[in-house]
Amino acid sequence: MAESSPHDPMQETPDTCDTDNITPTGQDDNTPLLSVADRTPSSGSSSPEKNFQPTFDHPYQALRFGAEMGLKLILPVSICMLLVTTAVLSVTSFTDNSNNEYFFYTPFHEKVSNPGIRFGEALANALILVAVVLVMTILLVLLYKFRCYKILYGWMLLATFVILFFISFFYLLDLFKMYDVPIDIFTLFFMLWNFGCTGIAAIHWKAPLKLQQAYLILSSALVSLIFIKYLPPWTAWVILIAISIYDLVAVLCPIGPLRILVNIARERDEQLFPALIYSSTMIWMIGMADRGHTVSDSEPSDSEDDMGTVDIATNGQNRNADGKQTGPAETQENPSLGVFETRGPQLGLGDFIFYSILLGKAAHDSSGDFNTILACYLAICVGLCATLLFLVIVQRALPALPISITFGVVFFFGARFVISPFLNVLGQNQVFI
Amino acid sequence: MDLSKAQPKEQAKIAKKYFIAGCFCMPLMWLVGVLWFIKPALITKDPSPDPMLKRWLFACGIGLVASSIVFVCWNIIFQSLRESFGVTGESLTAVFPRGRF
């Protein structure tokens, strides 16, 4: 069984450039997951460099391909945001922090009434959080650099374990309390046990792709809800902006930790932490990882995935071409060499989390005003599409957060303070524009 | 992962592991196993299928049906007779419905 041991990332065929770069998981230490996907056809392997540009006969095909790629990401992001928004709006205890429990690294709790001081506190909290994230990222990069795969894998496992069991336990309980459902202890723990274990199997082991995607979306939604609940109100907004600036710097700057991570992964020709990225498609390929048997240029259709991505990685790999060309006998010889072939865009979970935080806060702070929610949602989608566009142009790892978050924040404040009251007044006076 | 790319032997191995996992009070794994292995075991015509695959699939299926029946029955009993259980009912309940204020 070509099982990939967690600490031994699969070797990919040289044609693929995948290496999705994922930054520290935002799941345990609340560090954001910045998904960075690096995809370059030149993985430095000995195989002949293939030009992975997709070839289209008709410009319509290019448009359609781009649209499909965009949709493959917008759909899961929308589902995650939908989950978070409905949870925030329907179950009041998800945003009710009257016990004043906060993270220990947001020491200022914004209990002052002076808006200047409040903003200053929010800024201080945000800076502390960004520093924490930076430290975590550097730690992750160091661990990765020195090949401490066991520690890394253990960390990921612990993070998903905590999220899928403990956090979902509290939210499940809140959900049942909200809807007055008398649940007995057996059923509750039984459901939790099932949910958690299947989640761990789905994310870290083998499971149908849809299930893995579903669990990744769910865990992102849970982490977003945690953030929405336990961050002071203004701090959340400042953090969003601060983290997107951090993302921008960390990915694009030469000394940025994420960029270093991407480069290391690219040098080693490895995939980064499949548990921390959302892949829209994944194909398990049992084939030769031997570089001498790479695919030739005879199958251009398989190379369509070579589009750069931001946190989006499309690893164009010539699938079965590898195995087939070397002959079935050879594939049998090395059954333990499996290759992950990833097609379709990938997005890091951190982006899911922060988009959902933005929309959840927009929903909560505007008291469920649909105009605001819709404006923010559209802003995020437009930002994501713009990022995809940049990705195709630049063909490098790009941060997915900055554009969307900027649009989202601008539209939140614009909608809340300008557009919504305007529309309300128009509605009251029955003026239709 | 994509099952259709895996060898039939590996498919059977994964199916077996799903069945064993489900035996630890996890019928959800059985459900996932059934839904996932129906296609490779029964629908796609494999040139050299593994005979164990179908067996594990049916094992998961039977386990799923049995555990669902147990689960549903227990919940029906508990929900309808919760008050009449008295103290036992209270100690079993995890969430007490407060009603509307």
mmCIF file of C-alpha atoms in Angstrom, chain A residues 1-3 173 176-188 190-191 193-195 197-198 201-202 205-209 211-212 215 282-286 319-320 331-332 335 340, chain B residues 1-7 9-14 17-18 21 24-29 32 35-36 67 71 74-75 78-79 82-83 89-100:
data_model
loop_
_atom_site.group_PDB
_atom_site.id
_atom_site.type_symbol
_atom_site.label_atom_id
_atom_site.label_comp_id
_atom_site.label_asym_id
_atom_site.label_seq_id
_atom_site.Cartn_x
_atom_site.Cartn_y
_atom_site.Cartn_z
ATOM 1 C CA MET A 1 0.000 0.000 0.000
ATOM 2 C CA ALA A 2 1.489 3.169 -1.029
ATOM 3 C CA GLU A 3 0.784 4.928 2.133
ATOM 4 C CA LEU A 173 -23.514 21.795 23.122
ATOM 5 C CA PHE A 176 -28.379 21.997 21.307
ATOM 6 C CA LYS A 177 -28.956 24.446 24.103
ATOM 7 C CA MET A 178 -30.088 27.054 21.632
ATOM 8 C CA TYR A 179 -32.644 24.799 20.047
ATOM 9 C CA ASP A 180 -33.819 23.203 23.288
ATOM 10 C CA VAL A 181 -32.952 19.714 22.228
ATOM 11 C CA PRO A 182 -32.631 17.335 25.163
ATOM 12 C CA ILE A 183 -29.723 15.149 24.257
ATOM 13 C CA ASP A 184 -28.533 12.345 26.383
ATOM 14 C CA ILE A 185 -24.923 11.911 27.228
ATOM 15 C CA PHE A 186 -24.508 8.725 25.218
ATOM 16 C CA THR A 187 -25.784 10.216 22.003
ATOM 17 C CA LEU A 188 -23.779 13.365 22.471
ATOM 18 C CA PHE A 190 -21.242 9.063 20.454
ATOM 19 C CA MET A 191 -21.841 11.723 17.815
ATOM 20 C CA TRP A 193 -16.598 10.567 18.841
ATOM 21 C CA ASN A 194 -17.779 9.627 15.380
ATOM 22 C CA PHE A 195 -17.434 13.110 14.022
ATOM 23 C CA CYS A 197 -12.487 10.268 14.483
ATOM 24 C CA THR A 198 -13.864 10.351 10.985
ATOM 25 C CA ALA A 201 -9.169 9.909 9.267
ATOM 26 C CA ALA A 202 -10.489 12.142 6.516
ATOM 27 C CA TRP A 205 -5.422 9.526 6.303
ATOM 28 C CA LYS A 206 -7.355 8.231 3.361
ATOM 29 C CA ALA A 207 -10.875 9.246 2.669
ATOM 30 C CA PRO A 208 -12.962 10.363 -0.239
ATOM 31 C CA LEU A 209 -11.907 13.787 -1.406
ATOM 32 C CA LEU A 211 -15.220 14.195 2.800
ATOM 33 C CA GLN A 212 -11.774 15.645 3.342
ATOM 34 C CA TYR A 215 -14.002 18.391 7.128
ATOM 35 C CA MET A 282 -6.629 15.203 -5.700
ATOM 36 C CA ILE A 283 -5.667 12.106 -7.456
ATOM 37 C CA TRP A 284 -3.697 9.394 -5.854
ATOM 38 C CA MET A 285 -1.393 7.960 -8.292
ATOM 39 C CA ILE A 286 0.570 4.842 -7.907
ATOM 40 C CA ARG A 319 -0.935 11.429 -14.438
ATOM 41 C CA ASN A 320 -1.030 8.022 -15.641
ATOM 42 C CA THR A 331 4.391 0.197 -11.584
ATOM 43 C CA GLN A 332 3.961 -3.065 -9.859
ATOM 44 C CA PRO A 335 3.967 -0.307 -5.130
ATOM 45 C CA PHE A 340 0.193 12.685 -5.112
ATOM 46 C CA MET B 1 -7.474 10.156 -2.442
ATOM 47 C CA ASP B 2 -8.791 8.658 -5.554
ATOM 48 C CA LEU B 3 -9.761 5.045 -5.197
ATOM 49 C CA SER B 4 -10.004 4.379 -8.854
ATOM 50 C CA LYS B 5 -6.295 4.856 -9.167
ATOM 51 C CA ALA B 6 -5.426 2.387 -6.479
ATOM 52 C CA GLN B 7 -4.836 -1.275 -7.021
ATOM 53 C CA LYS B 9 -5.574 -5.092 -3.299
ATOM 54 C CA GLU B 10 -5.048 -1.718 -1.759
ATOM 55 C CA GLN B 11 -8.697 -0.936 -2.128
ATOM 56 C CA ALA B 12 -9.501 -4.073 -0.166
ATOM 57 C CA LYS B 13 -6.964 -3.134 2.473
ATOM 58 C CA ILE B 14 -8.473 0.286 2.939
ATOM 59 C CA LYS B 17 -9.315 -0.787 7.783
ATOM 60 C CA TYR B 18 -12.549 1.145 7.509
ATOM 61 C CA ALA B 21 -12.275 1.405 12.535
ATOM 62 C CA PHE B 24 -14.806 0.999 17.655
ATOM 63 C CA CYS B 25 -18.295 2.444 18.023
ATOM 64 C CA MET B 26 -17.933 4.413 14.820
ATOM 65 C CA PRO B 27 -20.741 3.628 12.426
ATOM 66 C CA LEU B 28 -19.898 6.822 10.605
ATOM 67 C CA MET B 29 -16.793 5.105 9.316
ATOM 68 C CA VAL B 32 -18.216 6.407 4.681
ATOM 69 C CA LEU B 35 -20.589 5.094 0.244
ATOM 70 C CA TRP B 36 -17.021 5.133 -0.921
ATOM 71 C CA SER B 67 -25.974 0.293 14.405
ATOM 72 C CA PHE B 71 -29.144 4.339 17.501
ATOM 73 C CA TRP B 74 -32.341 4.338 21.659
ATOM 74 C CA ASN B 75 -33.107 7.908 20.708
ATOM 75 C CA PHE B 78 -34.941 8.323 25.349
ATOM 76 C CA GLN B 79 -36.773 11.259 23.821
ATOM 77 C CA ARG B 82 -37.157 10.876 29.292
ATOM 78 C CA GLU B 83 -39.402 12.391 31.893
ATOM 79 C CA GLY B 89 -33.387 10.306 32.963
ATOM 80 C CA GLU B 90 -31.997 13.423 34.522
ATOM 81 C CA SER B 91 -28.561 11.978 35.002
ATOM 82 C CA LEU B 92 -28.486 10.845 31.401
ATOM 83 C CA THR B 93 -29.495 14.156 29.932
ATOM 84 C CA ALA B 94 -26.663 16.357 28.801
ATOM 85 C CA VAL B 95 -28.671 19.347 27.718
ATOM 86 C CA PHE B 96 -31.721 20.487 29.596
ATOM 87 C CA PRO B 97 -34.177 22.383 27.460
ATOM 88 C CA ARG B 98 -34.938 25.661 29.114
ATOM 89 C CA GLY B 99 -37.839 26.659 26.946
ATOM 90 C CA ARG B 100 -38.514 30.194 25.969
#
